[in-house]
């Protein structure tokens, strides 16, 4: 260990004073006590140098465990060769030998003052310790100062009594070297790495754990070799997570020496603590990695029985707590000491004392749950280095069994089982499955999958293994590991199981394959399963319904399967079942064959009939979609809630995705742009999927509506659509990209996207505008390009189809666009009809009404009716303001100015921020200075200030500290404000 002594002024002053007393003829003992690594040797060396400078003769000895079996080994090392005493030989331990050694010391003292320095006196042989004690009793009138360094650290196996144990206190000047304080340790770190920042310094201090020995060893490693990591520009290497990255390994070697000095029992307890702590770290990672459960996430359904693993009501008689959420283990304090003692096979009372002592000297720190932990993960890793895997596993198993008997939380027990091999006892499998249940209910599929993977190592009958594989594959798919999921589900397909379990596995496998674009393979799986269900007509119908739903991504298969369904329904509807019949209602709705009223009548009749539990998800999900198209939004919401609640929380099912899509469709119909963008997460960030989903399409349109043009453009080009498989979601995204292109003025590109969407929809026999009103969208862009007749034809055709479906939203939209395409008095009349219909609609049609008012206002301007036009445009602006429709609000303002209105319309609110303003505002809200923001974004500081000034105005705030709340304020969409257009 190198470097200056820090926080050792008291010891130094004591030694200086006692040295002067010895020089004046009055000796004594200075006993330097301290835990391993606190710098006893360094202080002793400092005393030796000072004594030599003051003219004292120095006699030195360093004790070691190897010397304990040799009598007087320490004293002989002190006194050196004894030429005047040829009869003195090693191995003698009688009183005569002790007396002769004392006379030798006296002869040295007669020549001048002495310093007798003994390091690690606790390792001295017993005769030497007795001799030193006796010497202390005699040197008070001699020029002899004895200075001994003694380890005083609490160990599991108590060590020998201290040197001063039987000495009168008046003869001993004892000084305890406390652990290094954080400030002093930080000084050492900064001396080694002057450019180190406060966080890096604090982490290094924690890894040093108050021990000068460990901290110097760590700093030596970090300075020694580039393997510690690529240095940053300031020359400070990253602090590694494991000791394997340290070179040459001084730090783990120092920790190993610290453990060896404590003895094997203490080392075992220390390593058991480090091993158990790893399981706690896993537990805490689970609490943050996947976040809290979203509303209606998988796992929020009711329990369905104890036989199907996660999500099926675990038996609460297992003796452990089944609380949801990672939480904190109850075992800390004395309870934890007992757990650790059991795992290590040690005395609980000694373990409790050791935990207290190690916390006192800084090696351990308590976490927020009150549990003692090693001061730093790097220290924990060093403690574990070299400990056999078998011992770690044994510790975790012992901990799991103890916690089970105590009734600890099930996930805390399971975290230990994750680190053990198979425990061929029923309780282990039960714990793992129940822990998976808790994780599923908390929307943590990765954790649930980890528990079930470990459960597979336990002895399992084929039918139980089949169910476990189905659940595990479903959870792995939810964790974005599709390849592993498909392998698990395929294995489940080949194991013997009950017919219902075979259907569950087949539906999950088909869904996973379809999600990867392997539609033909998915349909083959469903057909093979259907062929193995003779004598189970209800299950056969469920498989047929799932097959029809999955076929939506393959045109040829879809036509064949729906044709067969229609044919069967025509002569034997009972063979199709309620779920199959509702799919036919959906088909008829999208094909323009029935009205919304007729569709909902059929849907409600089918919902009133009893349904097989396996078929009910298809029934509810399809009914919700039809209800949303029919503008029965409240009913659709209830059906989505019910469908999600009844989803098996740990089984992959196509209706889970369908129900979430319908929820997004409902939000879009209501104009809830903030909710759509929140559900999509970072809509413009890195893509986790190679092709777009329905929710991406809604997020894109929400960005357009809220005026975030830059982000919309990035999202519109985030996918390579040429690689996307055929699906209705691709068509929806094509429509959304057309909306973005039209808003950006690229009407030619918009027409291409709208017509391509229509071509693909027609190939699927989806002609009704209830899914994507591509005709009216294309008509508006055609009008912008001067193609009046084609626009008229498209709008007229959509009106015909909209009237067949007959909801205010679809008919009102078609009337509005047809009016714009028709022009003149006829067009103005159609626009008025659109406004009237949308105003009187029972459902929320606000966005469509804004569009209709805007179109009518423009047509009134064209007809010279400027007063009426401004009334409509102000109404459009006001409604757009209340709904956060930035784009429409802006268009209304432009039209008002064209109509001669005075004043201005100003958009405010976080939704009104440009992309650049939002990025700068978010960095400022996170605490960045203007200079830091300018450097990060490669902007001039003045540009940053200008953007922030604009942001403050739009958000209605005056201080930087108000930014975080303003950016996250409820209803964070734009808030346009009309700044008082003047009256006519």
Coordinates of C-alpha atoms in Angstrom, one line a residue, residues 188-674:
X188 CA -7.0 9.7 -2.2
X189 CA -9.1 9.0 -5.3
X190 CA -8.8 12.6 -6.6
X191 CA -5.0 12.5 -5.9
X192 CA -4.8 9.4 -8.2
X193 CA -7.3 10.7 -10.8
X194 CA -7.5 14.5 -10.6
X195 CA -10.1 14.6 -13.4
X196 CA -12.5 12.2 -11.8
X197 CA -16.1 13.4 -11.4
X198 CA -18.1 13.3 -8.2
X199 CA -20.1 10.2 -9.2
X200 CA -17.0 8.2 -10.2
X201 CA -15.2 9.3 -7.1
X202 CA -18.1 8.2 -4.9
X203 CA -18.3 4.8 -6.5
X204 CA -14.5 4.3 -6.0
X205 CA -14.9 5.3 -2.4
X206 CA -17.7 2.8 -1.9
X207 CA -15.6 0.1 -3.5
X208 CA -12.8 0.9 -1.1
X209 CA -15.2 0.3 1.8
X210 CA -13.3 2.5 4.3
X211 CA -10.2 0.3 3.9
X212 CA -7.0 2.1 2.8
X213 CA -5.6 -1.3 1.7
X214 CA -8.6 -2.0 -0.6
X215 CA -8.8 1.5 -1.9
X216 CA -5.1 1.7 -2.8
X217 CA -5.3 -1.7 -4.4
X218 CA -8.2 -0.6 -6.5
X219 CA -6.5 2.6 -7.6
X220 CA -3.4 0.7 -8.5
X221 CA -5.4 -1.6 -10.7
X222 CA -7.2 1.2 -12.4
X223 CA -3.9 3.0 -13.1
X224 CA -2.0 -0.1 -14.3
X225 CA -3.5 -1.4 -17.5
X226 CA -5.9 -0.3 -20.3
X227 CA -7.8 -3.5 -19.8
X228 CA -9.8 -1.7 -17.1
X229 CA -11.7 -0.1 -20.0
X230 CA -11.2 2.4 -22.7
X231 CA -10.2 5.7 -21.0
X232 CA -12.5 8.6 -21.4
X233 CA -11.1 11.9 -22.8
X234 CA -10.4 13.1 -19.3
X235 CA -8.2 10.0 -18.7
X236 CA -10.4 8.4 -16.0
X237 CA -11.1 4.7 -16.8
X238 CA -14.6 3.4 -16.3
X239 CA -15.1 1.6 -13.0
X240 CA -15.6 -2.1 -14.0
X241 CA -18.5 -4.2 -12.8
X242 CA -16.5 -7.3 -12.2
X243 CA -13.0 -8.0 -10.9
X244 CA -12.2 -9.9 -14.1
X245 CA -11.7 -6.5 -15.8
X246 CA -9.1 -5.4 -13.2
X247 CA -5.4 -5.8 -14.0
X248 CA -3.1 -6.9 -12.5
X249 CA -5.7 -7.9 -9.9
X250 CA -4.4 -6.2 -6.8
X251 CA -7.9 -5.4 -5.6
X252 CA -9.3 -9.0 -5.6
X253 CA -6.0 -10.2 -4.2
X254 CA -6.4 -7.7 -1.3
X255 CA -9.9 -8.8 -0.7
X256 CA -8.8 -12.5 -0.7
X257 CA -6.1 -11.6 1.9
X258 CA -8.7 -9.8 4.0
X259 CA -10.9 -12.9 3.9
X260 CA -8.0 -15.3 4.7
X261 CA -7.0 -13.2 7.7
X262 CA -10.5 -13.5 9.1
X263 CA -10.5 -17.3 9.1
X264 CA -12.4 -19.9 7.1
X265 CA -15.7 -19.6 9.1
X266 CA -15.8 -15.8 8.6
X267 CA -14.9 -16.2 4.9
X268 CA -17.8 -18.7 4.4
X269 CA -20.3 -16.3 6.0
X270 CA -18.9 -13.4 3.9
X271 CA -19.2 -15.3 0.7
X272 CA -22.7 -16.6 1.6
X273 CA -23.7 -13.0 2.1
X274 CA -22.3 -12.1 -1.3
X275 CA -24.1 -15.0 -2.9
X276 CA -27.5 -14.2 -1.3
X277 CA -27.1 -10.6 -2.2
X278 CA -27.0 -11.5 -5.9
X279 CA -30.5 -12.8 -5.5
X280 CA -31.6 -9.5 -4.0
X281 CA -30.1 -7.6 -6.9
X282 CA -32.1 -9.8 -9.3
X283 CA -35.2 -9.0 -7.2
X284 CA -34.6 -5.2 -7.4
X285 CA -33.8 -5.3 -11.1
X286 CA -37.2 -6.9 -11.6
X287 CA -38.8 -3.9 -9.8
X288 CA -37.5 -1.5 -12.4
X289 CA -36.6 -3.2 -15.6
X290 CA -40.1 -3.7 -16.9
X291 CA -42.0 -1.1 -14.9
X292 CA -45.4 -1.2 -13.3
X293 CA -48.2 -3.1 -14.9
X294 CA -50.1 -1.1 -17.4
X295 CA -53.9 -1.1 -17.2
X296 CA -55.2 -4.4 -18.6
X297 CA -51.7 -5.8 -19.2
X298 CA -51.4 -9.5 -19.4
X299 CA -51.9 -10.9 -16.0
X300 CA -54.8 -8.7 -14.9
X301 CA -57.4 -11.3 -15.4
X302 CA -59.1 -13.4 -12.8
X303 CA -57.7 -16.7 -11.7
X304 CA -59.0 -19.8 -13.6
X305 CA -57.8 -22.7 -11.5
X306 CA -54.7 -24.1 -10.0
X307 CA -53.6 -26.5 -12.7
X308 CA -52.4 -24.2 -15.4
X309 CA -49.6 -22.3 -13.8
X310 CA -49.1 -18.5 -13.9
X311 CA -52.3 -16.6 -13.8
X312 CA -54.4 -19.4 -12.4
X313 CA -54.9 -18.6 -8.7
X314 CA -52.0 -20.1 -6.7
X315 CA -52.8 -22.1 -3.6
X316 CA -52.5 -19.7 -0.7
X317 CA -51.8 -22.5 1.7
X318 CA -48.1 -22.9 0.7
X319 CA -46.8 -21.0 3.7
X320 CA -45.3 -18.1 1.8
X321 CA -46.5 -14.6 0.9
X322 CA -48.0 -14.2 -2.6
X323 CA -47.9 -10.4 -2.7
X324 CA -47.6 -8.8 -6.1
X325 CA -44.7 -6.7 -7.0
X326 CA -41.0 -7.2 -6.1
X327 CA -41.2 -5.2 -2.8
X328 CA -38.7 -6.0 -0.1
X329 CA -37.8 -9.2 1.6
X330 CA -38.8 -9.4 5.2
X331 CA -35.6 -11.0 6.3
X332 CA -33.2 -8.4 7.7
X333 CA -31.8 -7.6 11.1
X334 CA -31.8 -10.6 13.4
X335 CA -34.1 -12.5 11.0
X336 CA -31.6 -12.1 8.2
X337 CA -28.7 -13.1 10.5
X338 CA -30.5 -16.4 11.1
X339 CA -31.0 -16.9 7.4
X340 CA -27.3 -16.2 6.6
X341 CA -26.2 -18.4 9.5
X342 CA -28.3 -21.3 8.1
X343 CA -26.9 -20.8 4.6
X344 CA -23.3 -20.8 5.9
X345 CA -23.7 -23.3 8.7
X346 CA -22.6 -20.8 11.4
X347 CA -23.7 -19.7 14.8
X348 CA -26.6 -17.2 14.4
X349 CA -25.5 -15.1 17.3
X350 CA -21.9 -14.8 16.0
X351 CA -23.3 -14.0 12.5
X352 CA -25.5 -11.2 13.9
X353 CA -22.5 -9.7 15.7
X354 CA -20.4 -10.0 12.6
X355 CA -23.0 -8.2 10.5
X356 CA -23.0 -5.3 13.0
X357 CA -19.3 -5.1 13.2
X358 CA -18.8 -5.1 9.4
X359 CA -21.4 -2.4 9.0
X360 CA -19.6 -0.4 11.7
X361 CA -16.3 -0.5 9.8
X362 CA -17.9 0.3 6.4
X363 CA -17.5 -3.1 4.7
X364 CA -21.3 -3.5 4.7
X365 CA -24.1 -0.9 4.1
X366 CA -27.8 -1.3 4.7
X367 CA -30.1 -1.0 1.8
X368 CA -33.5 0.6 1.9
X369 CA -35.0 -2.6 3.1
X370 CA -32.6 -2.7 6.1
X371 CA -30.6 -5.6 4.7
X372 CA -26.8 -5.5 5.0
X373 CA -25.0 -5.5 1.7
X374 CA -21.4 -5.3 0.6
X375 CA -20.5 -1.7 0.2
X376 CA -20.1 -2.0 -3.6
X377 CA -20.9 -4.6 -6.3
X378 CA -17.2 -4.8 -7.2
X379 CA -16.4 -5.7 -3.6
X380 CA -19.1 -8.3 -3.6
X381 CA -17.7 -9.8 -6.8
X382 CA -14.2 -9.9 -5.2
X383 CA -15.6 -11.7 -2.1
X384 CA -17.1 -14.3 -4.4
X385 CA -14.1 -14.8 -6.6
X386 CA -12.8 -18.3 -6.4
X387 CA -15.7 -19.7 -4.4
X388 CA -16.9 -23.0 -5.9
X389 CA -20.2 -23.0 -7.7
X390 CA -21.3 -25.9 -5.7
X391 CA -21.0 -23.9 -2.5
X392 CA -22.9 -21.0 -4.0
X393 CA -25.7 -23.3 -5.0
X394 CA -25.8 -24.9 -1.6
X395 CA -26.1 -21.5 0.0
X396 CA -29.0 -20.5 -2.2
X397 CA -30.8 -23.8 -1.7
X398 CA -30.4 -23.5 2.1
X399 CA -31.7 -19.9 1.9
X400 CA -34.7 -20.9 -0.2
X401 CA -35.7 -23.6 2.2
X402 CA -35.3 -21.4 5.3
X403 CA -37.3 -18.6 3.7
X404 CA -40.0 -21.0 2.7
X405 CA -40.3 -22.2 6.2
X406 CA -40.5 -18.6 7.4
X407 CA -43.3 -17.7 5.0
X408 CA -41.2 -15.2 3.1
X409 CA -42.4 -13.7 -0.2
X410 CA -42.6 -16.2 -3.0
X411 CA -40.5 -14.3 -5.5
X412 CA -37.7 -13.8 -2.9
X413 CA -37.6 -17.6 -2.5
X414 CA -37.7 -18.2 -6.2
X415 CA -34.8 -15.8 -6.8
X416 CA -32.6 -18.2 -4.9
X417 CA -33.9 -21.2 -6.7
X418 CA -32.9 -19.6 -10.0
X419 CA -29.3 -20.1 -8.8
X420 CA -29.6 -23.7 -7.8
X421 CA -29.8 -27.0 -9.8
X422 CA -32.9 -29.0 -9.6
X423 CA -34.4 -29.6 -6.2
X424 CA -36.4 -32.7 -6.7
X425 CA -39.0 -31.8 -4.1
X426 CA -42.6 -30.6 -4.8
X427 CA -42.2 -27.3 -3.0
X428 CA -39.5 -26.1 -5.4
X429 CA -41.8 -26.4 -8.5
X430 CA -44.6 -24.9 -6.6
X431 CA -42.6 -21.9 -5.6
X432 CA -41.3 -21.3 -9.1
X433 CA -44.7 -21.5 -10.7
X434 CA -46.3 -19.2 -8.1
X435 CA -43.4 -16.7 -8.5
X436 CA -44.2 -16.7 -12.2
X437 CA -47.8 -16.0 -11.4
X438 CA -46.8 -12.9 -9.4
X439 CA -44.5 -11.7 -12.2
X440 CA -47.2 -12.1 -14.8
X441 CA -49.7 -10.2 -12.8
X442 CA -47.1 -7.4 -12.5
X443 CA -46.5 -7.4 -16.3
X444 CA -43.0 -8.7 -16.0
X445 CA -42.9 -11.4 -18.6
X446 CA -39.1 -11.7 -18.6
X447 CA -39.0 -12.5 -14.9
X448 CA -41.9 -15.0 -15.2
X449 CA -40.1 -16.7 -18.1
X450 CA -37.0 -17.0 -16.0
X451 CA -38.9 -18.8 -13.3
X452 CA -40.6 -21.2 -15.7
X453 CA -37.3 -21.9 -17.5
X454 CA -35.8 -22.9 -14.1
X455 CA -39.0 -25.0 -13.3
X456 CA -38.3 -27.1 -16.4
X457 CA -35.2 -28.4 -14.6
X458 CA -37.4 -30.1 -12.0
X459 CA -38.9 -33.6 -12.5
X460 CA -42.1 -33.2 -14.6
X461 CA -44.7 -35.5 -16.1
X462 CA -45.3 -35.0 -19.8
X463 CA -48.6 -33.3 -19.4
X464 CA -47.3 -30.8 -16.9
X465 CA -44.2 -30.2 -19.0
X466 CA -46.5 -29.5 -22.0
X467 CA -48.4 -26.9 -20.1
X468 CA -45.3 -25.3 -18.7
X469 CA -43.7 -25.1 -22.2
X470 CA -46.8 -23.5 -23.6
X471 CA -46.8 -20.8 -20.8
X472 CA -43.0 -20.3 -21.1
X473 CA -43.1 -20.0 -24.9
X474 CA -45.9 -17.4 -24.5
X475 CA -43.9 -15.4 -22.0
X476 CA -40.8 -15.5 -24.0
X477 CA -42.7 -14.2 -27.0
X478 CA -44.0 -11.4 -24.8
X479 CA -40.3 -10.7 -23.8
X480 CA -39.4 -10.2 -27.5
X481 CA -37.6 -13.5 -27.8
X482 CA -39.7 -15.0 -30.7
X483 CA -37.2 -17.6 -31.7
X484 CA -37.0 -19.2 -28.2
X485 CA -40.8 -18.9 -27.9
X486 CA -41.5 -20.8 -31.1
X487 CA -39.0 -23.5 -30.1
X488 CA -40.8 -24.0 -26.7
X489 CA -44.2 -24.0 -28.3
X490 CA -43.2 -26.4 -31.0
X491 CA -41.9 -28.8 -28.3
X492 CA -45.1 -28.5 -26.4
X493 CA -47.0 -29.5 -29.6
X494 CA -45.2 -32.8 -29.6
X495 CA -45.9 -33.8 -26.0
X496 CA -48.9 -35.8 -24.9
X497 CA -51.6 -33.6 -23.4
X498 CA -55.3 -33.1 -22.9
X499 CA -57.1 -31.8 -26.1
X500 CA -57.8 -28.3 -24.5
X501 CA -54.1 -28.0 -23.7
X502 CA -53.2 -29.0 -27.3
X503 CA -55.5 -26.2 -28.5
X504 CA -53.9 -23.7 -26.2
X505 CA -50.4 -24.6 -27.4
X506 CA -51.5 -24.6 -31.1
X507 CA -53.1 -21.1 -30.8
X508 CA -50.1 -19.8 -29.0
X509 CA -47.7 -21.3 -31.6
X510 CA -49.8 -20.1 -34.5
X511 CA -49.9 -16.6 -33.1
X512 CA -46.1 -16.5 -32.6
X513 CA -45.5 -17.8 -36.1
X514 CA -47.9 -15.2 -37.6
X515 CA -46.2 -12.5 -35.6
X516 CA -42.9 -13.4 -37.4
X517 CA -44.6 -13.4 -40.8
X518 CA -44.6 -17.2 -41.1
X519 CA -48.3 -17.3 -41.9
X520 CA -48.3 -20.5 -44.0
X521 CA -46.5 -22.4 -41.2
X522 CA -49.0 -21.0 -38.6
X523 CA -51.9 -22.2 -40.7
X524 CA -50.4 -25.6 -41.1
X525 CA -50.0 -25.9 -37.3
X526 CA -53.7 -25.0 -36.9
X527 CA -54.8 -27.5 -39.5
X528 CA -52.8 -30.3 -38.0
X529 CA -54.3 -29.6 -34.6
X530 CA -57.8 -29.5 -36.0
X531 CA -57.2 -33.0 -37.5
X532 CA -56.3 -34.4 -34.0
X533 CA -59.6 -33.2 -32.4
X534 CA -62.0 -35.9 -33.5
X535 CA -64.9 -36.1 -31.0
X536 CA -64.3 -32.5 -29.7
X537 CA -66.6 -30.3 -31.9
X538 CA -66.3 -27.2 -29.6
X539 CA -62.5 -27.3 -29.6
X540 CA -62.6 -27.9 -33.4
X541 CA -64.7 -24.7 -33.8
X542 CA -62.2 -22.7 -31.7
X543 CA -59.3 -23.9 -33.8
X544 CA -61.2 -23.0 -37.0
X545 CA -62.0 -19.5 -35.6
X546 CA -58.3 -19.0 -34.7
X547 CA -57.3 -20.2 -38.2
X548 CA -59.7 -17.7 -39.8
X549 CA -58.3 -14.9 -37.7
X550 CA -54.7 -15.8 -38.5
X551 CA -55.5 -16.0 -42.2
X552 CA -56.0 -12.3 -42.3
X553 CA -52.3 -12.0 -43.2
X554 CA -52.5 -14.3 -46.3
X555 CA -54.9 -13.3 -49.1
X556 CA -55.3 -16.7 -50.7
X557 CA -55.8 -18.5 -47.4
X558 CA -58.2 -15.9 -46.2
X559 CA -60.4 -16.2 -49.2
X560 CA -60.4 -20.0 -48.9
X561 CA -61.1 -20.1 -45.2
X562 CA -63.8 -17.5 -45.2
X563 CA -65.4 -19.1 -48.2
X564 CA -65.6 -22.3 -46.3
X565 CA -67.0 -20.6 -43.2
X566 CA -69.8 -18.9 -45.2
X567 CA -70.6 -22.2 -46.9
X568 CA -70.8 -24.0 -43.6
X569 CA -72.8 -21.2 -41.9
X570 CA -75.3 -21.4 -44.8
X571 CA -76.4 -25.0 -44.1
X572 CA -75.1 -25.8 -40.6
X573 CA -74.5 -22.6 -38.5
X574 CA -74.0 -24.7 -35.3
X575 CA -70.8 -26.1 -36.9
X576 CA -69.4 -22.6 -37.1
X577 CA -70.2 -21.6 -33.5
X578 CA -70.7 -18.1 -32.1
X579 CA -67.1 -17.1 -32.5
X580 CA -67.1 -18.1 -36.1
X581 CA -70.4 -16.4 -36.8
X582 CA -69.1 -13.1 -35.3
X583 CA -66.1 -13.3 -37.6
X584 CA -68.6 -13.5 -40.5
X585 CA -70.4 -10.4 -39.2
X586 CA -67.0 -8.6 -39.2
X587 CA -66.4 -9.8 -42.8
X588 CA -69.8 -8.6 -43.9
X589 CA -69.2 -5.2 -42.3
X590 CA -65.8 -4.6 -44.0
X591 CA -67.2 -5.9 -47.3
X592 CA -70.0 -3.3 -47.3
X593 CA -72.7 -5.9 -47.1
X594 CA -74.5 -4.8 -43.9
X595 CA -75.3 -1.6 -42.0
X596 CA -73.9 -0.7 -38.6
X597 CA -77.3 -1.2 -37.0
X598 CA -77.7 -4.7 -38.5
X599 CA -74.1 -5.6 -37.5
X600 CA -74.7 -4.6 -33.9
X601 CA -78.0 -6.5 -33.7
X602 CA -76.2 -9.7 -34.8
X603 CA -73.2 -9.0 -32.5
X604 CA -75.4 -8.5 -29.4
X605 CA -77.4 -11.6 -30.2
X606 CA -74.2 -13.7 -30.4
X607 CA -72.9 -12.2 -27.2
X608 CA -76.0 -13.3 -25.4
X609 CA -75.4 -16.9 -26.3
X610 CA -73.3 -19.2 -24.1
X611 CA -69.7 -19.6 -25.4
X612 CA -66.9 -22.0 -24.7
X613 CA -64.2 -20.3 -22.6
X614 CA -61.6 -21.0 -25.2
X615 CA -63.8 -19.4 -27.9
X616 CA -64.9 -16.4 -25.8
X617 CA -61.8 -14.2 -26.5
X618 CA -62.5 -14.4 -30.2
X619 CA -66.1 -13.4 -29.6
X620 CA -65.3 -10.5 -27.4
X621 CA -62.4 -9.2 -29.5
X622 CA -64.4 -9.3 -32.7
X623 CA -67.5 -7.7 -31.1
X624 CA -65.4 -4.9 -29.8
X625 CA -64.0 -4.1 -33.3
X626 CA -67.4 -4.1 -34.9
X627 CA -68.8 -1.9 -32.1
X628 CA -66.0 0.6 -32.6
X629 CA -66.7 0.8 -36.3
X630 CA -70.4 1.3 -35.5
X631 CA -69.4 4.3 -33.3
X632 CA -70.7 2.5 -30.2
X633 CA -67.6 3.6 -28.5
X634 CA -68.7 3.1 -24.9
X635 CA -69.9 -0.4 -25.7
X636 CA -66.6 -1.1 -27.5
X637 CA -64.7 0.1 -24.5
X638 CA -66.5 -2.3 -22.2
X639 CA -66.0 -5.2 -24.5
X640 CA -62.2 -4.4 -24.7
X641 CA -62.0 -4.3 -20.9
X642 CA -63.9 -7.5 -20.6
X643 CA -61.8 -9.2 -23.3
X644 CA -58.5 -8.2 -21.8
X645 CA -59.7 -9.1 -18.3
X646 CA -60.6 -12.6 -19.4
X647 CA -57.3 -13.2 -21.3
X648 CA -55.2 -16.0 -19.9
X649 CA -52.3 -13.9 -18.5
X650 CA -49.6 -16.4 -19.4
X651 CA -50.8 -17.7 -22.8
X652 CA -50.1 -16.1 -26.1
X653 CA -53.4 -15.4 -27.9
X654 CA -54.1 -13.4 -31.1
X655 CA -57.0 -11.6 -29.5
X656 CA -54.7 -9.9 -27.0
X657 CA -53.1 -7.9 -29.9
X658 CA -56.5 -7.4 -31.5
X659 CA -58.1 -6.0 -28.4
X660 CA -55.2 -3.6 -27.8
X661 CA -55.6 -2.5 -31.5
X662 CA -59.3 -1.8 -30.9
X663 CA -58.5 0.2 -27.9
X664 CA -56.2 2.3 -30.0
X665 CA -58.9 2.7 -32.7
X666 CA -61.4 3.9 -30.0
X667 CA -58.8 6.5 -28.8
X668 CA -58.3 7.7 -32.3
X669 CA -62.1 7.9 -32.9
X670 CA -62.3 10.1 -29.8
X671 CA -59.3 12.2 -30.8
X672 CA -57.2 11.2 -27.8
X673 CA -53.9 11.9 -29.4
X674 CA -51.9 12.1 -26.2

